[in-house]
Tab-separated table of C-alpha atoms and ligand atoms in Angstrom:
chain	number	residue	atom	x	y	z
A	8	MET	CA	-36.542	-5.373	4.259
A	9	PRO	CA	-33.608	-7.595	5.545
A	10	ASN	CA	-33.296	-10.401	4.082
A	11	PRO	CA	-33.539	-13.293	6.529
A	12	THR	CA	-31.764	-15.372	4.765
A	13	VAL	CA	-28.745	-13.298	5.026
A	14	THR	CA	-28.127	-12.855	8.456
A	15	ALA	CA	-29.427	-16.528	8.933
A	16	LEU	CA	-25.989	-17.432	6.993
A	17	PHE	CA	-23.778	-15.328	7.344
A	18	ARG	CA	-20.750	-14.194	9.606
A	19	PRO	CA	-21.958	-11.664	12.718
A	20	GLU	CA	-18.527	-10.703	11.038
A	21	ILE	CA	-19.052	-10.258	8.056
A	22	LEU	CA	-23.083	-8.416	8.471
A	23	ALA	CA	-21.035	-5.951	11.073
A	24	MET	CA	-17.718	-5.179	8.073
A	25	SER	CA	-18.737	-1.752	5.767
A	26	ALA	CA	-17.422	-2.984	2.022
A	27	TYR	CA	-14.087	-1.313	1.034
A	28	HIS	CA	-15.127	1.827	-0.820
A	29	VAL	CA	-13.274	3.331	-3.556
A	30	ALA	CA	-14.610	7.052	-4.734
A	31	ASP	CA	-15.906	7.677	-8.368
A	32	ALA	CA	-13.272	9.693	-10.182
A	33	GLU	CA	-13.770	10.365	-12.966
A	34	ASN	CA	-13.675	14.215	-13.647
A	35	PHE	CA	-11.708	15.057	-11.226
A	36	ILE	CA	-7.816	15.281	-10.756
A	37	LYS	CA	-7.020	12.052	-9.377
A	38	LEU	CA	-5.055	12.835	-6.321
A	39	ASP	CA	-6.632	9.519	-3.910
A	40	ALA	CA	-5.693	6.582	-4.606
A	41	MET	CA	-1.573	6.532	-4.816
A	42	GLU	CA	-1.044	6.379	-8.653
A	43	ASN	CA	1.958	7.033	-10.634
A	44	PRO	CA	0.620	9.786	-13.059
A	45	TYR	CA	2.131	9.424	-15.878
A	46	GLY	CA	2.047	7.683	-18.758
A	47	TRP	CA	3.675	5.170	-21.002
A	48	PRO	CA	5.986	6.068	-23.652
A	49	ALA	CA	4.904	5.958	-26.640
A	50	ASP	CA	7.851	3.875	-28.267
A	51	ILE	CA	7.414	1.201	-24.984
A	52	GLN	CA	4.180	1.908	-25.393
A	53	GLN	CA	4.510	0.211	-29.673
A	54	ALA	CA	7.105	-2.752	-27.813
A	55	TRP	CA	4.674	-3.119	-24.904
A	56	LEU	CA	1.554	-4.385	-27.891
A	57	GLU	CA	3.581	-6.753	-29.708
A	58	HIS	CA	4.688	-8.547	-26.936
A	59	LEU	CA	1.375	-9.290	-26.092
A	60	LYS	CA	0.754	-10.673	-29.050
A	61	ASP	CA	1.911	-13.064	-28.205
A	62	CYS	CA	0.355	-14.287	-25.039
A	63	PRO	CA	-1.930	-17.539	-25.437
A	64	MET	CA	-5.465	-16.897	-24.011
A	65	ASN	CA	-6.923	-20.357	-24.774
A	66	ARG	CA	-3.854	-21.470	-22.279
A	67	TYR	CA	-4.005	-20.790	-18.316
A	68	PRO	CA	-0.761	-18.914	-17.119
A	69	ASP	CA	2.146	-20.536	-16.038
A	70	PRO	CA	1.236	-21.629	-11.981
A	71	GLU	CA	4.322	-20.610	-11.323
A	72	ALA	CA	4.605	-17.451	-12.881
A	73	LYS	CA	8.679	-18.975	-13.346
A	74	SER	CA	9.716	-16.494	-15.587
A	75	LEU	CA	8.594	-12.765	-13.898
A	76	ALA	CA	9.314	-14.421	-10.447
A	77	ALA	CA	12.468	-14.198	-12.145
A	78	ALA	CA	12.063	-10.731	-13.304
A	79	LEU	CA	10.652	-9.294	-9.538
A	80	ARG	CA	13.499	-11.171	-7.537
A	81	SER	CA	16.103	-9.728	-10.021
A	82	SER	CA	15.001	-5.956	-10.297
A	83	ASN	CA	13.771	-5.920	-5.899
A	84	ASN	CA	16.965	-8.399	-4.970
A	85	ILE	CA	16.290	-10.720	-3.374
A	86	PRO	CA	18.088	-13.411	-3.031
A	87	GLU	CA	17.479	-17.095	-4.531
A	88	GLU	CA	17.735	-19.094	-0.586
A	89	TYR	CA	14.433	-17.119	-0.065
A	90	GLY	CA	11.117	-18.372	-0.703
A	91	LEU	CA	8.475	-15.879	-3.254
A	92	LEU	CA	5.179	-15.335	-3.455
A	93	LEU	CA	2.452	-14.009	-5.918
A	94	GLY	CA	-0.011	-12.476	-4.881
A	95	ASN	CA	-3.149	-10.373	-7.188
A	96	GLY	CA	-2.266	-7.598	-5.452
A	97	SER	CA	-0.368	-6.931	-2.561
A	98	ASP	CA	-3.980	-7.061	-1.110
A	99	GLU	CA	-4.137	-11.187	-1.859
A	100	ILE	CA	-1.567	-11.861	0.204
A	101	ILE	CA	-2.176	-9.740	3.093
A	102	GLN	CA	-5.062	-12.209	2.842
A	103	ILE	CA	-3.173	-15.385	2.273
A	104	LEU	CA	-1.192	-14.816	5.119
A	105	GLN	CA	-4.326	-14.750	7.376
A	106	MET	CA	-5.557	-17.783	5.930
A	107	ALA	CA	-3.161	-19.946	6.754
A	108	LEU	CA	-3.597	-19.135	10.532
A	109	SER	CA	-5.123	-21.071	12.736
A	110	GLY	CA	-9.037	-19.801	14.028
A	111	ASP	CA	-8.141	-18.336	17.476
A	112	ALA	CA	-4.582	-16.269	16.006
A	113	THR	CA	-3.719	-12.609	16.931
A	114	VAL	CA	-3.346	-10.717	14.184
A	115	MET	CA	-1.103	-6.458	14.810
A	116	ALA	CA	-0.820	-4.163	13.836
A	117	PRO	CA	0.365	-0.784	13.966
A	118	GLU	CA	-2.693	2.592	14.046
A	119	PRO	CA	-3.331	4.890	11.904
A	120	GLY	CA	-2.317	1.912	9.864
A	121	PHE	CA	-3.178	0.251	6.127
A	122	VAL	CA	-6.653	-0.305	6.350
A	123	MET	CA	-6.664	-3.464	4.446
A	124	TYR	CA	-5.065	-5.592	7.640
A	125	LYS	CA	-7.374	-5.045	10.166
A	126	GLN	CA	-10.407	-5.501	6.852
A	127	ILE	CA	-10.064	-9.310	6.430
A	128	ALA	CA	-8.681	-10.627	10.041
A	129	LEU	CA	-12.702	-9.337	10.576
A	130	SER	CA	-14.028	-11.636	7.292
A	131	LEU	CA	-11.710	-14.270	8.176
A	132	GLY	CA	-13.252	-13.740	11.972
A	133	LEU	CA	-9.441	-13.569	13.464
A	134	HIS	CA	-8.666	-11.750	16.360
A	135	TYR	CA	-7.817	-8.429	15.460
A	136	GLN	CA	-5.331	-5.822	17.811
A	137	GLY	CA	-4.596	-2.173	16.894
A	138	VAL	CA	-1.244	-0.841	19.005
A	139	PRO	CA	-1.258	3.371	18.868
A	140	LEU	CA	1.002	5.307	17.590
A	141	GLN	CA	2.812	8.262	19.169
A	142	ALA	CA	0.487	10.965	18.430
A	143	ASP	CA	3.614	13.166	17.817
A	144	GLY	CA	5.533	12.539	14.607
A	145	PHE	CA	3.335	8.442	14.103
A	146	ASP	CA	6.473	7.247	14.764
A	147	LEU	CA	6.308	3.337	16.547
A	148	ASP	CA	5.369	3.386	20.014
A	149	LEU	CA	7.934	0.893	21.023
A	150	PRO	CA	7.165	0.409	24.700
A	151	ALA	CA	2.879	-0.535	23.894
A	152	MET	CA	4.010	-2.808	21.116
A	153	LEU	CA	6.224	-4.812	23.584
A	154	ALA	CA	3.316	-4.656	26.039
A	155	ALA	CA	0.839	-5.218	23.471
A	156	ILE	CA	3.245	-8.362	21.908
A	157	HIS	CA	3.580	-10.036	25.146
A	158	SER	CA	-0.142	-9.936	25.683
A	159	SER	CA	-1.683	-10.571	22.821
A	160	GLN	CA	1.526	-13.564	21.079
A	161	PRO	CA	0.141	-12.082	18.244
A	162	SER	CA	0.596	-14.777	15.516
A	163	LEU	CA	0.769	-11.958	13.081
A	164	ILE	CA	2.359	-9.066	12.924
A	165	PHE	CA	2.113	-5.742	9.378
A	166	LEU	CA	4.512	-2.521	9.758
A	167	ALA	CA	3.651	-1.172	6.543
A	168	TYR	CA	7.283	0.850	6.339
A	169	PRO	CA	6.219	3.707	4.675
A	170	ASN	CA	3.029	3.901	6.217
A	171	ASN	CA	0.615	4.296	4.981
A	172	PRO	CA	-1.564	6.459	5.744
A	173	THR	CA	0.790	8.833	7.464
A	174	GLY	CA	3.903	8.724	4.967
A	175	ASN	CA	7.192	8.208	7.745
A	176	LEU	CA	9.303	5.215	8.037
A	177	PHE	CA	9.346	3.685	11.022
A	178	ASP	CA	12.500	3.890	14.051
A	179	ALA	CA	14.354	1.173	12.252
A	180	GLN	CA	16.176	-0.163	15.730
A	181	ALA	CA	11.919	-0.236	17.281
A	182	ILE	CA	10.937	-2.656	14.143
A	183	LYS	CA	14.730	-5.231	15.013
A	184	GLU	CA	13.254	-5.146	18.247
A	185	ILE	CA	10.078	-6.079	17.891
A	186	LEU	CA	11.093	-8.705	15.041
A	187	ALA	CA	13.783	-10.218	17.987
A	188	VAL	CA	10.644	-10.875	20.190
A	189	ALA	CA	7.878	-11.933	17.895
A	190	PRO	CA	6.152	-15.038	19.233
A	191	GLY	CA	5.091	-15.158	15.026
A	192	LEU	CA	4.990	-14.297	11.681
A	193	VAL	CA	6.468	-10.134	11.366
A	194	VAL	CA	5.296	-8.254	7.556
A	195	VAL	CA	7.398	-5.752	7.318
A	196	ASP	CA	5.092	-4.449	4.200
A	197	GLU	CA	7.011	-1.976	1.742
A	198	ALA	CA	4.303	-1.131	-0.936
A	199	TYR	CA	6.551	2.346	-0.731
A	200	ALA	CA	9.869	0.820	-1.405
A	201	PRO	CA	9.967	2.864	-4.309
A	202	PHE	CA	9.414	5.904	-3.246
A	203	ALA	CA	12.090	5.779	-0.003
A	204	ASP	CA	15.433	4.984	0.301
A	205	ALA	CA	15.057	2.335	2.992
A	206	SER	CA	13.925	-1.377	2.757
A	207	PHE	CA	14.733	-4.322	5.184
A	208	ILE	CA	15.157	-7.040	2.484
A	209	GLY	CA	18.762	-7.271	3.683
A	210	GLU	CA	17.554	-7.777	6.718
A	211	LEU	CA	15.973	-11.452	5.871
A	212	PRO	CA	19.050	-13.373	7.486
A	213	ASN	CA	19.131	-11.663	10.450
A	214	TYR	CA	15.412	-12.444	11.043
A	215	PRO	CA	13.757	-15.976	10.398
A	216	ASN	CA	10.763	-14.285	10.602
A	217	LEU	CA	10.527	-12.216	8.208
A	218	LEU	CA	8.877	-11.655	5.684
A	219	VAL	CA	9.134	-8.257	3.098
A	220	MET	CA	5.568	-7.245	0.774
A	221	ARG	CA	5.778	-5.044	-1.675
A	222	THR	CA	3.650	-4.580	-4.434
A	223	VAL	CA	4.656	-3.012	-8.082
A	224	SER	CA	0.534	-0.286	-7.193
A	225	LYS	CA	2.863	2.435	-6.558
A	226	LEU	CA	5.642	2.273	-9.293
A	227	GLY	CA	3.273	3.067	-11.189
A	228	LEU	CA	1.393	-0.520	-12.883
A	229	ALA	CA	-1.410	-0.301	-9.943
A	230	GLY	CA	-3.400	-2.068	-12.929
A	231	LEU	CA	-2.086	-5.349	-13.190
A	232	ARG	CA	-2.490	-6.284	-9.682
A	233	LEU	CA	0.791	-7.577	-8.856
A	234	GLY	CA	2.498	-7.893	-5.551
A	235	PHE	CA	5.063	-10.490	-3.950
A	236	LEU	CA	6.102	-11.581	-0.803
A	237	ALA	CA	9.889	-12.448	-0.006
A	238	GLY	CA	11.201	-14.809	2.885
A	239	ASP	CA	11.808	-18.460	5.218
A	240	ASN	CA	11.758	-21.534	2.594
A	241	ALA	CA	9.431	-23.457	5.065
A	242	ILE	CA	6.857	-19.974	5.535
A	243	LEU	CA	6.188	-19.567	2.367
A	244	GLU	CA	5.742	-23.327	1.070
A	245	GLN	CA	2.681	-23.908	3.511
A	246	LEU	CA	1.299	-20.168	1.915
A	247	HIS	CA	1.541	-21.840	-1.514
A	248	LYS	CA	-0.467	-24.311	-0.257
A	249	VAL	CA	-3.625	-21.804	0.443
A	250	ARG	CA	-3.363	-20.281	-2.721
A	251	LEU	CA	-4.831	-20.169	-6.107
A	252	PRO	CA	-3.495	-21.572	-8.461
A	253	TYR	CA	-3.379	-19.418	-11.468
A	254	ASN	CA	-4.394	-16.670	-9.356
A	255	ILE	CA	-1.418	-14.012	-11.731
A	256	ASN	CA	-3.019	-14.167	-15.134
A	257	CYS	CA	-1.243	-13.978	-18.825
A	258	LEU	CA	-1.976	-10.188	-19.601
A	259	THR	CA	-0.255	-9.499	-16.230
A	260	GLN	CA	2.919	-11.945	-15.676
A	261	ILE	CA	3.900	-10.017	-19.167
A	262	THR	CA	2.886	-7.087	-18.812
A	263	ALA	CA	5.211	-6.827	-15.748
A	264	ASN	CA	7.210	-8.961	-16.772
A	265	PHE	CA	8.653	-6.318	-19.998
A	266	ALA	CA	7.312	-3.221	-17.152
A	267	LEU	CA	10.488	-4.099	-15.186
A	268	THR	CA	12.939	-5.163	-18.141
A	269	HIS	CA	12.508	-1.573	-19.430
A	270	GLN	CA	12.372	-0.754	-15.827
A	271	ASP	CA	14.875	3.143	-17.116
A	272	PHE	CA	11.302	4.976	-17.363
A	273	LEU	CA	9.246	4.079	-14.347
A	274	LEU	CA	12.148	4.447	-12.097
A	275	GLU	CA	12.721	8.035	-14.037
A	276	GLN	CA	9.422	8.686	-13.285
A	277	THR	CA	9.445	7.634	-9.560
A	278	ARG	CA	12.395	10.034	-8.827
A	279	SER	CA	10.099	12.508	-10.727
A	280	ILE	CA	7.503	12.192	-7.899
A	281	CYS	CA	9.977	12.128	-5.242
A	282	GLN	CA	11.016	16.025	-6.769
A	283	GLN	CA	8.287	17.002	-7.234
A	284	ARG	CA	6.937	15.619	-3.387
A	285	SER	CA	9.146	17.951	-1.710
A	286	GLU	CA	8.221	21.096	-3.946
A	287	VAL	CA	4.508	20.284	-2.762
A	288	LEU	CA	5.496	19.740	0.531
A	289	ALA	CA	8.092	22.984	0.764
A	290	GLU	CA	4.618	25.049	-0.450
A	291	LEU	CA	2.151	23.524	1.890
A	292	GLN	CA	4.727	24.220	4.393
A	293	THR	CA	4.704	28.327	3.961
A	294	MET	CA	0.263	28.103	4.803
A	295	ALA	CA	-0.419	28.503	8.877
A	296	ASP	CA	-3.946	26.980	8.753
A	297	ILE	CA	-2.450	23.409	7.681
A	298	LYS	CA	-0.108	21.005	9.751
A	299	SER	CA	2.334	19.275	6.951
A	300	TYR	CA	3.466	15.202	8.402
A	301	PRO	CA	7.421	14.688	5.940
A	302	SER	CA	6.752	11.964	3.646
A	303	ALA	CA	8.661	9.063	2.390
A	304	ALA	CA	6.003	7.895	0.248
A	305	ASN	CA	4.095	9.806	-2.981
A	306	PHE	CA	1.428	10.781	-0.611
A	307	ILE	CA	1.528	12.931	2.196
A	308	LEU	CA	-0.897	13.439	5.228
A	309	ILE	CA	-2.011	17.721	6.216
A	310	LYS	CA	-3.845	18.233	9.062
A	311	THR	CA	-6.191	21.273	9.105
A	312	LEU	CA	-5.810	23.661	12.014
A	313	THR	CA	-8.696	26.567	10.501
A	314	ARG	CA	-11.028	24.555	9.119
A	315	SER	CA	-12.822	21.067	8.546
A	316	ALA	CA	-10.780	18.630	6.970
A	317	ASP	CA	-15.053	17.500	6.278
A	318	GLU	CA	-15.211	20.912	4.243
A	319	VAL	CA	-12.103	21.824	2.759
A	320	PHE	CA	-11.995	18.036	1.310
A	321	VAL	CA	-15.720	19.058	0.341
A	322	SER	CA	-14.672	22.761	-1.409
A	323	LEU	CA	-11.795	20.898	-3.147
A	324	LYS	CA	-13.620	18.480	-4.746
A	325	LYS	CA	-16.211	21.366	-6.144
A	326	GLN	CA	-12.527	22.686	-7.317
A	327	GLY	CA	-12.422	19.820	-9.286
A	328	VAL	CA	-9.611	18.232	-6.959
A	329	LEU	CA	-10.344	14.392	-5.942
A	330	ILE	CA	-8.059	13.734	-2.711
A	331	LYS	CA	-8.137	11.190	0.390
A	332	ASN	CA	-10.981	12.224	3.395
A	333	LEU	CA	-9.105	11.119	7.030
A	334	SER	CA	-11.228	12.787	9.110
A	335	PRO	CA	-14.903	10.102	9.130
A	336	GLN	CA	-11.455	7.111	10.595
A	337	GLY	CA	-11.833	9.902	13.935
A	338	GLY	CA	-8.958	9.575	16.659
A	339	VAL	CA	-5.513	11.103	15.184
A	340	LEU	CA	-6.746	11.647	11.957
A	341	HIS	CA	-9.271	13.637	13.240
A	342	ASN	CA	-9.129	16.728	10.386
A	343	CYS	CA	-6.451	14.726	8.240
A	344	LEU	CA	-6.121	14.827	4.758
A	345	ARG	CA	-4.110	12.909	2.016
A	346	VAL	CA	-3.199	14.092	-1.177
A	347	THR	CA	-1.221	11.892	-3.342
A	348	ILE	CA	1.504	13.202	-5.578
A	349	GLY	CA	0.566	13.681	-9.482
A	350	LYS	CA	2.116	15.157	-12.024
A	351	GLN	CA	3.516	18.976	-11.809
A	352	GLU	CA	0.164	20.416	-12.884
A	353	GLU	CA	-2.313	18.855	-11.607
A	354	ASN	CA	-0.204	19.056	-7.556
A	355	ARG	CA	-0.095	23.212	-8.439
A	356	ALA	CA	-3.978	23.212	-9.396
A	357	PHE	CA	-4.153	21.280	-5.647
A	358	LEU	CA	-2.136	23.594	-3.708
A	359	ALA	CA	-4.499	26.371	-5.784
A	360	ALA	CA	-7.767	25.168	-4.827
A	361	LEU	CA	-6.612	24.065	-1.691
A	362	GLN	CA	-5.365	28.142	-0.885
A	363	ASN	CA	-9.159	29.005	-1.501
A	364	ALA	CA	-10.475	26.538	0.521
A	365	LEU	CA	-8.379	27.991	3.424
A	366	ARG	CA	-9.569	31.492	2.083
A	367	ASN	CA	-12.447	31.412	1.088
A	368	PRO	CA	-14.781	29.032	3.252
A	369	GLN	CA	-18.063	27.570	2.089
B	401	PLP	C1	-1.589	0.778	-0.910
B	401	PLP	C2	-1.072	-0.726	-0.111
B	401	PLP	C3	-1.383	-1.650	-0.582
B	401	PLP	C4	-1.791	-2.733	-1.550
B	401	PLP	O1	-1.106	-1.945	-3.102
B	401	PLP	P1	-1.790	-3.889	-3.755
B	401	PLP	O2	-0.467	-4.053	-4.299
B	401	PLP	O3	-2.529	-2.914	-5.026
B	401	PLP	O4	-2.891	-4.301	-3.414
B	401	PLP	C5	-0.462	-2.596	0.536
B	401	PLP	N1	-0.116	-2.079	1.522
B	401	PLP	C6	0.709	-0.896	1.967
B	401	PLP	C7	0.753	0.011	3.199
B	401	PLP	C8	-0.106	0.002	0.386
B	401	PLP	O5	-0.853	1.679	1.275
């Protein structure tokens, strides 16, 4: 029986939404969520535990996370003259940005893209417009973007660089053209910066409407929930009013600060992941039954050519390997799967399971 209070109280767009679903990964080789597969070296872990002892659990955390903010600025080359906003994951920053917009604002993003941009826009009752990427190679369709910007006048545009779930870097010149004509803010979402040799942080002086967002999640600290946004002070000042006062808890502040001051081991891990990415891609490219797309991130998008992606996904699960099935999203993602780069033995297990799935229909 539907609860009549629920239907009476909640906005229709909330009732129509489905919750963000996270697959249960227990006992699987987990290659579905773009996590860093490596743990911490024992000596680093010991030093970190020592550090945590100083965390005053009875006190509220520093509301501005000043010490952590300084560490983020220095490890990401964010000059002092730009504002910085920290979020409980970059997901929270995507929400803060949209909560600050006027109620009739339009939010725009290329598609396929990161689903939270749309999910949050819908949850807040904002207009959302997706603009298809080029079907061949997934670069921005610049004429389509410019036309959509012209007709919808979006207050906020999200461009993931590299893009999730396609893995490619959009053409930088096309992004600059979008920045030049956009009537509102443009967020370049650099969640995969640790794996990509490209960034728009250096463009901050050239575009007052540019905001660059990053996260420590894909670097190897997904459990902490920490993202950040850099840009013009006048813009960030407004966003800080929307942010809840203690959104970065003291365990996250201490741990992230510690990890950034010892970041060599994380950079070493991301180097291994990039090395593994080349090996996995080379192997995938020898398989005639799939098309694989080059990636500047820590995952690879593949398309099944002879079997349905649903079947391959189920077969991989039966073999103990969990990846992400994008096929239910439809459109250009029909028959697409996304695999996160893991440790060498995990990647080999995935490749073997994939060969098996393609060869032996269930
Ligand atoms: C994973 C991801 C995020 C979310 O990162 P969190 O900081 O963990 O919330 C943001 N944008 C893109 C494109 C992502 O893939």
